[in-house]
């Protein structure tokens, strides 16, 4: 059933299956199990043999295979941007695949966050061991501006001690949620963590934006000294893309400097 949906889905995307992709699929016997190596191989990429023709296997895929038919179409789909209806067919064919629900959710998130939330929630329920699905739930809630619900969802994801590259997305969404809730103390903590990661990875563009919002947090908390430092660092990294924020900071800084001279604002001992 999955193979039938698989090839029909590719036909929708391409009009017909390219010859090279058809050869790639002949690596699998028609009687091979649809799951093959399982979800654990998701994201794998096969390498061609270089021969002109590839003979079908007489047996199913072995453990040495780098991908399965279904993960291959997902990899192919990422490059071709498979339309949502096609991916929905794949989800219907294998409704217990958490990774398929999550990928559909990621495509839906920009324009249909309510549906994305449902798909991420389904993925998290199917495989609660994967923190990225719970982070997806939180990101959809942030997109829907349901910040009070997003906070516990994202904290739950972080409680599982995910890897830093996964935790990063939880912290960015959590920082946004706290900021929108005007919880500037917790927002500042998140932005400081995020800034550390961006500096470690050498990403000045993102670091500039983080510094801008960190400066606002300190400013709203009355810590004018730290706010001024964050704004100054922001200006040192900002580019023409940040012109609106640059203008706002330049308008605010003289007032901050004056208040600091007058002894106002919190200062660290």
PDB file of C-alpha atoms in Angstrom:
ATOM      1  CA  UNK A   1       0.000   0.000   0.000  1.00  0.00           C
ATOM      2  CA  UNK A   2       2.787   2.378   0.892  1.00  0.00           C
ATOM      3  CA  UNK A   3       4.617   1.706  -2.373  1.00  0.00           C
ATOM      4  CA  UNK A   4       1.445   2.405  -4.350  1.00  0.00           C
ATOM      5  CA  UNK A   5       1.053   5.774  -2.608  1.00  0.00           C
ATOM      6  CA  UNK A   6       4.783   6.396  -2.916  1.00  0.00           C
ATOM      7  CA  UNK A   7       4.931   6.125  -6.692  1.00  0.00           C
ATOM      8  CA  UNK A   8       1.637   7.939  -7.205  1.00  0.00           C
ATOM      9  CA  UNK A   9       2.915  10.773  -5.004  1.00  0.00           C
ATOM     10  CA  UNK A  10       6.111  11.070  -7.015  1.00  0.00           C
ATOM     11  CA  UNK A  11       4.047  11.150 -10.196  1.00  0.00           C
ATOM     12  CA  UNK A  12       2.068  14.088  -8.808  1.00  0.00           C
ATOM     13  CA  UNK A  13       5.267  15.977  -8.025  1.00  0.00           C
ATOM     14  CA  UNK A  14       7.227  15.203 -11.165  1.00  0.00           C
ATOM     15  CA  UNK A  15       4.647  14.270 -13.766  1.00  0.00           C
ATOM     16  CA  UNK A  16       6.720  11.120 -14.121  1.00  0.00           C
ATOM     17  CA  UNK A  17       9.500   9.488 -12.151  1.00  0.00           C
ATOM     18  CA  UNK A  18      12.905  10.569 -13.472  1.00  0.00           C
ATOM     19  CA  UNK A  19      15.022   7.729 -14.816  1.00  0.00           C
ATOM     20  CA  UNK A  20      17.664   8.128 -12.125  1.00  0.00           C
ATOM     21  CA  UNK A  21      15.079   8.003  -9.348  1.00  0.00           C
ATOM     22  CA  UNK A  22      13.467   4.945 -10.949  1.00  0.00           C
ATOM     23  CA  UNK A  23      16.854   3.220 -10.890  1.00  0.00           C
ATOM     24  CA  UNK A  24      17.264   4.134  -7.235  1.00  0.00           C
ATOM     25  CA  UNK A  25      13.955   2.465  -6.384  1.00  0.00           C
ATOM     26  CA  UNK A  26      14.925  -0.765  -8.204  1.00  0.00           C
ATOM     27  CA  UNK A  27      17.328  -1.397  -5.337  1.00  0.00           C
ATOM     28  CA  UNK A  28      14.317  -2.771  -3.478  1.00  0.00           C
ATOM     29  CA  UNK A  29      12.510  -5.986  -4.324  1.00  0.00           C
ATOM     30  CA  UNK A  30       8.770  -5.537  -4.940  1.00  0.00           C
ATOM     31  CA  UNK A  31       8.120  -7.974  -2.083  1.00  0.00           C
ATOM     32  CA  UNK A  32      10.454  -6.228   0.379  1.00  0.00           C
ATOM     33  CA  UNK A  33       8.842  -4.982   3.622  1.00  0.00           C
ATOM     34  CA  UNK A  34       7.679  -1.366   3.316  1.00  0.00           C
ATOM     35  CA  UNK A  35       9.403  -0.345   6.543  1.00  0.00           C
ATOM     36  CA  UNK A  36      12.823  -1.730   5.605  1.00  0.00           C
ATOM     37  CA  UNK A  37      15.419  -0.301   7.982  1.00  0.00           C
ATOM     38  CA  UNK A  38      12.739   1.635   9.879  1.00  0.00           C
ATOM     39  CA  UNK A  39      12.383   5.230  10.969  1.00  0.00           C
ATOM     40  CA  UNK A  40      15.843   5.211  12.483  1.00  0.00           C
ATOM     41  CA  UNK A  41      17.328   5.519   8.999  1.00  0.00           C
ATOM     42  CA  UNK A  42      15.398   8.674   8.150  1.00  0.00           C
ATOM     43  CA  UNK A  43      17.482  11.328   6.483  1.00  0.00           C
ATOM     44  CA  UNK A  44      19.950   8.814   4.984  1.00  0.00           C
ATOM     45  CA  UNK A  45      21.114   9.334   1.392  1.00  0.00           C
ATOM     46  CA  UNK A  46      21.984   6.527  -0.981  1.00  0.00           C
ATOM     47  CA  UNK A  47      25.033   6.653  -3.185  1.00  0.00           C
ATOM     48  CA  UNK A  48      24.852   5.281  -6.728  1.00  0.00           C
ATOM     49  CA  UNK A  49      26.972   2.391  -7.941  1.00  0.00           C
ATOM     50  CA  UNK A  50      28.016   4.144 -11.123  1.00  0.00           C
ATOM     51  CA  UNK A  51      26.802   1.251 -13.319  1.00  0.00           C
ATOM     52  CA  UNK A  52      24.400   1.816 -16.227  1.00  0.00           C
ATOM     53  CA  UNK A  53      21.797  -0.633 -14.922  1.00  0.00           C
ATOM     54  CA  UNK A  54      20.885  -1.690 -11.421  1.00  0.00           C
ATOM     55  CA  UNK A  55      19.382  -5.158 -10.983  1.00  0.00           C
ATOM     56  CA  UNK A  56      16.598  -5.588  -8.441  1.00  0.00           C
ATOM     57  CA  UNK A  57      17.510  -7.469  -5.290  1.00  0.00           C
ATOM     58  CA  UNK A  58      16.176 -10.977  -4.962  1.00  0.00           C
ATOM     59  CA  UNK A  59      15.798 -10.462  -1.226  1.00  0.00           C
ATOM     60  CA  UNK A  60      14.675  -7.536   0.928  1.00  0.00           C
ATOM     61  CA  UNK A  61      17.009  -4.750   2.059  1.00  0.00           C
ATOM     62  CA  UNK A  62      19.789  -5.717   4.428  1.00  0.00           C
ATOM     63  CA  UNK A  63      21.009  -3.846   7.494  1.00  0.00           C
ATOM     64  CA  UNK A  64      23.725  -2.291   5.361  1.00  0.00           C
ATOM     65  CA  UNK A  65      21.210  -0.340   3.286  1.00  0.00           C
ATOM     66  CA  UNK A  66      21.480   3.393   3.955  1.00  0.00           C
ATOM     67  CA  UNK A  67      17.807   4.175   3.310  1.00  0.00           C
ATOM     68  CA  UNK A  68      14.378   2.631   2.623  1.00  0.00           C
ATOM     69  CA  UNK A  69      11.877   3.411  -0.109  1.00  0.00           C
ATOM     70  CA  UNK A  70       9.843   5.652   2.138  1.00  0.00           C
ATOM     71  CA  UNK A  71      12.796   7.610   3.523  1.00  0.00           C
ATOM     72  CA  UNK A  72      14.116   8.004  -0.009  1.00  0.00           C
ATOM     73  CA  UNK A  73      10.933   9.697  -1.152  1.00  0.00           C
ATOM     74  CA  UNK A  74      11.048  11.970   1.892  1.00  0.00           C
ATOM     75  CA  UNK A  75      14.623  12.967   0.985  1.00  0.00           C
ATOM     76  CA  UNK A  76      13.547  13.475  -2.628  1.00  0.00           C
ATOM     77  CA  UNK A  77      10.548  15.464  -1.450  1.00  0.00           C
ATOM     78  CA  UNK A  78      12.669  17.831   0.621  1.00  0.00           C
ATOM     79  CA  UNK A  79      14.532  18.887  -2.522  1.00  0.00           C
ATOM     80  CA  UNK A  80      11.383  19.189  -4.647  1.00  0.00           C
ATOM     81  CA  UNK A  81       9.219  20.678  -1.881  1.00  0.00           C
ATOM     82  CA  UNK A  82       6.485  18.043  -2.048  1.00  0.00           C
ATOM     83  CA  UNK A  83       3.087  19.763  -1.824  1.00  0.00           C
ATOM     84  CA  UNK A  84       1.190  19.292   1.422  1.00  0.00           C
ATOM     85  CA  UNK A  85      -1.561  17.092  -0.134  1.00  0.00           C
ATOM     86  CA  UNK A  86       1.080  14.630  -1.354  1.00  0.00           C
ATOM     87  CA  UNK A  87       2.741  14.413   2.052  1.00  0.00           C
ATOM     88  CA  UNK A  88      -0.708  14.022   3.606  1.00  0.00           C
ATOM     89  CA  UNK A  89      -1.210  10.923   1.465  1.00  0.00           C
ATOM     90  CA  UNK A  90       2.047   9.523   2.788  1.00  0.00           C
ATOM     91  CA  UNK A  91       0.895  10.235   6.347  1.00  0.00           C
ATOM     92  CA  UNK A  92      -2.406   8.441   5.667  1.00  0.00           C
ATOM     93  CA  UNK A  93      -0.535   5.447   4.285  1.00  0.00           C
ATOM     94  CA  UNK A  94       1.567   5.150   7.470  1.00  0.00           C
ATOM     95  CA  UNK A  95      -0.351   6.973  10.241  1.00  0.00           C
ATOM     96  CA  UNK A  96       1.886   5.579  12.983  1.00  0.00           C
ATOM     97  CA  UNK A  97       5.026   7.230  11.591  1.00  0.00           C
ATOM     98  CA  UNK A  98       5.810  10.116  13.942  1.00  0.00           C
ATOM     99  CA  UNK A  99       8.480  11.508  11.612  1.00  0.00           C
ATOM    100  CA  UNK A 100       5.983  11.861   8.754  1.00  0.00           C
ATOM    101  CA  UNK A 101       3.560  13.786  10.976  1.00  0.00           C
ATOM    102  CA  UNK A 102       6.400  16.048  12.086  1.00  0.00           C
ATOM    103  CA  UNK A 103       7.558  16.773   8.539  1.00  0.00           C
ATOM    104  CA  UNK A 104       4.011  17.609   7.470  1.00  0.00           C
ATOM    105  CA  UNK A 105       3.771  19.906  10.502  1.00  0.00           C
ATOM    106  CA  UNK A 106       6.966  21.728   9.517  1.00  0.00           C
ATOM    107  CA  UNK A 107       5.502  22.455   6.076  1.00  0.00           C
ATOM    108  CA  UNK A 108       2.206  23.630   7.563  1.00  0.00           C
ATOM    109  CA  UNK A 109       3.719  25.810  10.309  1.00  0.00           C
ATOM    110  CA  UNK A 110       4.255  29.050   8.308  1.00  0.00           C
ATOM    111  CA  UNK A 111       0.731  29.240   6.886  1.00  0.00           C
ATOM    112  CA  UNK A 112      -1.452  26.839   8.883  1.00  0.00           C
ATOM    113  CA  UNK A 113      -0.083  26.764  12.469  1.00  0.00           C
ATOM    114  CA  UNK A 114      -3.295  25.310  13.910  1.00  0.00           C
ATOM    115  CA  UNK A 115      -2.957  22.232  11.713  1.00  0.00           C
ATOM    116  CA  UNK A 116       0.786  22.149  12.359  1.00  0.00           C
ATOM    117  CA  UNK A 117       0.035  22.030  16.079  1.00  0.00           C
ATOM    118  CA  UNK A 118      -2.204  18.987  15.583  1.00  0.00           C
ATOM    119  CA  UNK A 119       0.456  17.173  13.557  1.00  0.00           C
ATOM    120  CA  UNK A 120       3.270  17.970  15.997  1.00  0.00           C
ATOM    121  CA  UNK A 121       1.061  16.851  18.893  1.00  0.00           C
ATOM    122  CA  UNK A 122       0.366  13.575  17.058  1.00  0.00           C
ATOM    123  CA  UNK A 123       4.099  13.046  16.470  1.00  0.00           C
ATOM    124  CA  UNK A 124       4.891  13.761  20.133  1.00  0.00           C
ATOM    125  CA  UNK A 125       2.248  11.286  21.253  1.00  0.00           C
ATOM    126  CA  UNK A 126       3.522   8.581  18.893  1.00  0.00           C
ATOM    127  CA  UNK A 127       7.160   9.037  19.917  1.00  0.00           C
ATOM    128  CA  UNK A 128       7.511  10.998  23.179  1.00  0.00           C
ATOM    129  CA  UNK A 129      11.227  10.165  23.309  1.00  0.00           C
ATOM    130  CA  UNK A 130      11.968  12.677  20.546  1.00  0.00           C
ATOM    131  CA  UNK A 131      12.130  16.180  22.092  1.00  0.00           C
ATOM    132  CA  UNK A 132      12.018  17.901  18.699  1.00  0.00           C
ATOM    133  CA  UNK A 133       8.356  16.940  18.341  1.00  0.00           C
ATOM    134  CA  UNK A 134       7.474  18.581  21.659  1.00  0.00           C
ATOM    135  CA  UNK A 135       9.513  21.609  20.602  1.00  0.00           C
ATOM    136  CA  UNK A 136       7.401  21.646  17.449  1.00  0.00           C
ATOM    137  CA  UNK A 137       4.287  21.796  19.628  1.00  0.00           C
ATOM    138  CA  UNK A 138       5.764  24.789  21.445  1.00  0.00           C
ATOM    139  CA  UNK A 139       6.793  26.562  18.237  1.00  0.00           C
ATOM    140  CA  UNK A 140       3.274  26.145  16.804  1.00  0.00           C
ATOM    141  CA  UNK A 141       1.805  27.596  19.998  1.00  0.00           C
ATOM    142  CA  UNK A 142       4.166  30.567  19.723  1.00  0.00           C
ATOM    143  CA  UNK A 143       3.141  31.035  16.091  1.00  0.00           C
ATOM    144  CA  UNK A 144      -0.497  31.046  17.260  1.00  0.00           C
ATOM    145  CA  UNK A 145       0.454  33.585  19.967  1.00  0.00           C
ATOM    146  CA  UNK A 146      -0.677  31.153  22.657  1.00  0.00           C
ATOM    147  CA  UNK A 147       2.361  32.060  24.727  1.00  0.00           C
ATOM    148  CA  UNK A 148       1.122  30.891  28.127  1.00  0.00           C
ATOM    149  CA  UNK A 149       0.596  27.387  26.716  1.00  0.00           C
ATOM    150  CA  UNK A 150       3.890  27.447  24.836  1.00  0.00           C
ATOM    151  CA  UNK A 151       6.015  27.996  27.949  1.00  0.00           C
ATOM    152  CA  UNK A 152       5.234  24.679  29.723  1.00  0.00           C
ATOM    153  CA  UNK A 153       5.398  22.772  26.416  1.00  0.00           C
ATOM    154  CA  UNK A 154       8.885  24.089  25.683  1.00  0.00           C
ATOM    155  CA  UNK A 155      10.082  23.620  29.247  1.00  0.00           C
ATOM    156  CA  UNK A 156       8.921  20.008  29.076  1.00  0.00           C
ATOM    157  CA  UNK A 157      11.005  19.521  25.945  1.00  0.00           C
ATOM    158  CA  UNK A 158      14.081  21.034  27.592  1.00  0.00           C
ATOM    159  CA  UNK A 159      13.600  18.853  30.674  1.00  0.00           C
ATOM    160  CA  UNK A 160      14.651  15.909  28.524  1.00  0.00           C
ATOM    161  CA  UNK A 161      18.130  17.477  28.083  1.00  0.00           C
ATOM    162  CA  UNK A 162      18.083  17.468  24.256  1.00  0.00           C
ATOM    163  CA  UNK A 163      21.231  18.076  22.244  1.00  0.00           C
ATOM    164  CA  UNK A 164      22.236  21.728  21.907  1.00  0.00           C
ATOM    165  CA  UNK A 165      21.287  21.944  18.225  1.00  0.00           C
ATOM    166  CA  UNK A 166      17.766  20.767  19.140  1.00  0.00           C
ATOM    167  CA  UNK A 167      17.568  22.747  22.394  1.00  0.00           C
ATOM    168  CA  UNK A 168      18.409  25.935  20.466  1.00  0.00           C
ATOM    169  CA  UNK A 169      14.952  25.986  18.864  1.00  0.00           C
ATOM    170  CA  UNK A 170      13.282  25.453  22.225  1.00  0.00           C
ATOM    171  CA  UNK A 171      15.208  28.376  23.738  1.00  0.00           C
ATOM    172  CA  UNK A 172      14.465  30.739  20.827  1.00  0.00           C
ATOM    173  CA  UNK A 173      10.742  30.027  21.047  1.00  0.00           C
ATOM    174  CA  UNK A 174      10.806  30.189  24.837  1.00  0.00           C
ATOM    175  CA  UNK A 175      12.583  33.547  24.722  1.00  0.00           C
ATOM    176  CA  UNK A 176       9.938  34.862  22.325  1.00  0.00           C
ATOM    177  CA  UNK A 177       7.128  33.593  24.560  1.00  0.00           C
ATOM    178  CA  UNK A 178       8.577  35.191  27.709  1.00  0.00           C
ATOM    179  CA  UNK A 179       9.226  38.461  25.880  1.00  0.00           C
ATOM    180  CA  UNK A 180       5.655  38.627  24.571  1.00  0.00           C
ATOM    181  CA  UNK A 181       4.361  37.829  28.060  1.00  0.00           C
ATOM    182  CA  UNK A 182       6.472  40.753  29.329  1.00  0.00           C
ATOM    183  CA  UNK A 183       8.411  38.371  31.567  1.00  0.00           C
ATOM    184  CA  UNK A 184      11.640  40.184  30.804  1.00  0.00           C
ATOM    185  CA  UNK A 185      13.688  38.465  33.518  1.00  0.00           C
ATOM    186  CA  UNK A 186      13.161  35.007  32.064  1.00  0.00           C
ATOM    187  CA  UNK A 187      13.327  36.329  28.513  1.00  0.00           C
ATOM    188  CA  UNK A 188      16.758  37.818  29.257  1.00  0.00           C
ATOM    189  CA  UNK A 189      17.983  34.454  30.575  1.00  0.00           C
ATOM    190  CA  UNK A 190      16.887  32.780  27.352  1.00  0.00           C
ATOM    191  CA  UNK A 191      18.448  35.454  25.142  1.00  0.00           C
ATOM    192  CA  UNK A 192      21.755  35.180  27.025  1.00  0.00           C
ATOM    193  CA  UNK A 193      21.794  31.409  26.388  1.00  0.00           C
ATOM    194  CA  UNK A 194      20.883  31.931  22.731  1.00  0.00           C
ATOM    195  CA  UNK A 195      23.555  34.608  22.321  1.00  0.00           C
ATOM    196  CA  UNK A 196      26.198  32.240  23.659  1.00  0.00           C
ATOM    197  CA  UNK A 197      25.301  29.652  21.036  1.00  0.00           C
ATOM    198  CA  UNK A 198      25.260  32.198  18.213  1.00  0.00           C
ATOM    199  CA  UNK A 199      28.651  33.580  19.221  1.00  0.00           C
ATOM    200  CA  UNK A 200      30.077  30.082  19.476  1.00  0.00           C
ATOM    201  CA  UNK A 201      28.840  29.297  15.955  1.00  0.00           C
ATOM    202  CA  UNK A 202      30.021  32.655  14.600  1.00  0.00           C
ATOM    203  CA  UNK A 203      26.627  33.978  13.492  1.00  0.00           C
ATOM    204  CA  UNK A 204      26.825  37.801  13.861  1.00  0.00           C
ATOM    205  CA  UNK A 205      23.533  38.493  12.069  1.00  0.00           C
ATOM    206  CA  UNK A 206      21.485  36.456  14.506  1.00  0.00           C
ATOM    207  CA  UNK A 207      23.585  37.633  17.427  1.00  0.00           C
ATOM    208  CA  UNK A 208      22.763  41.244  16.526  1.00  0.00           C
ATOM    209  CA  UNK A 209      19.017  40.622  16.748  1.00  0.00           C
ATOM    210  CA  UNK A 210      19.409  38.719  20.018  1.00  0.00           C
ATOM    211  CA  UNK A 211      21.416  41.605  21.498  1.00  0.00           C
ATOM    212  CA  UNK A 212      18.699  44.040  20.434  1.00  0.00           C
ATOM    213  CA  UNK A 213      15.998  42.125  22.317  1.00  0.00           C
ATOM    214  CA  UNK A 214      18.338  41.491  25.253  1.00  0.00           C
ATOM    215  CA  UNK A 215      18.902  45.235  25.469  1.00  0.00           C
ATOM    216  CA  UNK A 216      15.148  45.825  25.547  1.00  0.00           C
ATOM    217  CA  UNK A 217      14.775  43.277  28.360  1.00  0.00           C
ATOM    218  CA  UNK A 218      17.420  44.988  30.508  1.00  0.00           C
ATOM    219  CA  UNK A 219      15.921  48.367  29.631  1.00  0.00           C
ATOM    220  CA  UNK A 220      12.436  47.311  30.772  1.00  0.00           C
ATOM    221  CA  UNK A 221      13.904  45.795  33.928  1.00  0.00           C
ATOM    222  CA  UNK A 222      15.543  49.119  34.748  1.00  0.00           C
ATOM    223  CA  UNK A 223      19.074  47.760  34.415  1.00  0.00           C
ATOM    224  CA  UNK A 224      20.254  50.640  32.261  1.00  0.00           C
ATOM    225  CA  UNK A 225      23.936  49.761  32.447  1.00  0.00           C
ATOM    226  CA  UNK A 226      23.416  46.287  30.994  1.00  0.00           C
ATOM    227  CA  UNK A 227      20.894  47.653  28.505  1.00  0.00           C
ATOM    228  CA  UNK A 228      23.432  50.180  27.242  1.00  0.00           C
ATOM    229  CA  UNK A 229      26.084  47.481  26.850  1.00  0.00           C
ATOM    230  CA  UNK A 230      23.694  45.244  24.891  1.00  0.00           C
ATOM    231  CA  UNK A 231      22.655  48.120  22.632  1.00  0.00           C
ATOM    232  CA  UNK A 232      26.285  49.072  21.981  1.00  0.00           C
ATOM    233  CA  UNK A 233      27.141  45.485  21.055  1.00  0.00           C
ATOM    234  CA  UNK A 234      24.075  45.383  18.817  1.00  0.00           C
ATOM    235  CA  UNK A 235      25.235  48.498  16.952  1.00  0.00           C
ATOM    236  CA  UNK A 236      28.678  46.960  16.449  1.00  0.00           C
ATOM    237  CA  UNK A 237      27.129  43.958  14.660  1.00  0.00           C
ATOM    238  CA  UNK A 238      24.055  45.451  12.987  1.00  0.00           C
ATOM    239  CA  UNK A 239      23.842  45.880   9.218  1.00  0.00           C
ATOM    240  CA  UNK A 240      21.588  47.819   6.860  1.00  0.00           C
ATOM    241  CA  UNK A 241      19.026  45.024   7.289  1.00  0.00           C
ATOM    242  CA  UNK A 242      18.568  46.192  10.888  1.00  0.00           C
ATOM    243  CA  UNK A 243      18.092  49.886  10.058  1.00  0.00           C
ATOM    244  CA  UNK A 244      14.769  50.228  11.890  1.00  0.00           C
ATOM    245  CA  UNK A 245      16.253  48.718  15.071  1.00  0.00           C
ATOM    246  CA  UNK A 246      19.409  50.835  14.680  1.00  0.00           C
ATOM    247  CA  UNK A 247      17.296  53.994  14.554  1.00  0.00           C
ATOM    248  CA  UNK A 248      15.343  52.994  17.662  1.00  0.00           C
ATOM    249  CA  UNK A 249      18.497  52.203  19.627  1.00  0.00           C
ATOM    250  CA  UNK A 250      20.183  55.477  18.639  1.00  0.00           C
ATOM    251  CA  UNK A 251      17.126  57.377  19.824  1.00  0.00           C
ATOM    252  CA  UNK A 252      17.108  55.536  23.149  1.00  0.00           C
ATOM    253  CA  UNK A 253      20.824  55.578  24.021  1.00  0.00           C
ATOM    254  CA  UNK A 254      21.228  59.305  24.887  1.00  0.00           C
ATOM    255  CA  UNK A 255      18.414  58.977  27.439  1.00  0.00           C
ATOM    256  CA  UNK A 256      20.015  55.878  28.961  1.00  0.00           C
ATOM    257  CA  UNK A 257      23.398  57.598  29.224  1.00  0.00           C
ATOM    258  CA  UNK A 258      21.821  60.620  30.882  1.00  0.00           C
ATOM    259  CA  UNK A 259      19.945  58.472  33.411  1.00  0.00           C
ATOM    260  CA  UNK A 260      23.097  56.567  34.254  1.00  0.00           C
ATOM    261  CA  UNK A 261      24.959  59.818  34.892  1.00  0.00           C
ATOM    262  CA  UNK A 262      22.141  60.819  37.224  1.00  0.00           C
ATOM    263  CA  UNK A 263      22.626  57.573  39.151  1.00  0.00           C
ATOM    264  CA  UNK A 264      19.431  55.953  37.957  1.00  0.00           C
ATOM    265  CA  UNK A 265      19.024  52.353  36.954  1.00  0.00           C
ATOM    266  CA  UNK A 266      20.168  49.183  38.653  1.00  0.00           C
ATOM    267  CA  UNK A 267      23.892  48.572  38.800  1.00  0.00           C
ATOM    268  CA  UNK A 268      25.714  45.391  39.623  1.00  0.00           C
ATOM    269  CA  UNK A 269      28.052  45.733  42.661  1.00  0.00           C
TER     270      UNK A 269
END
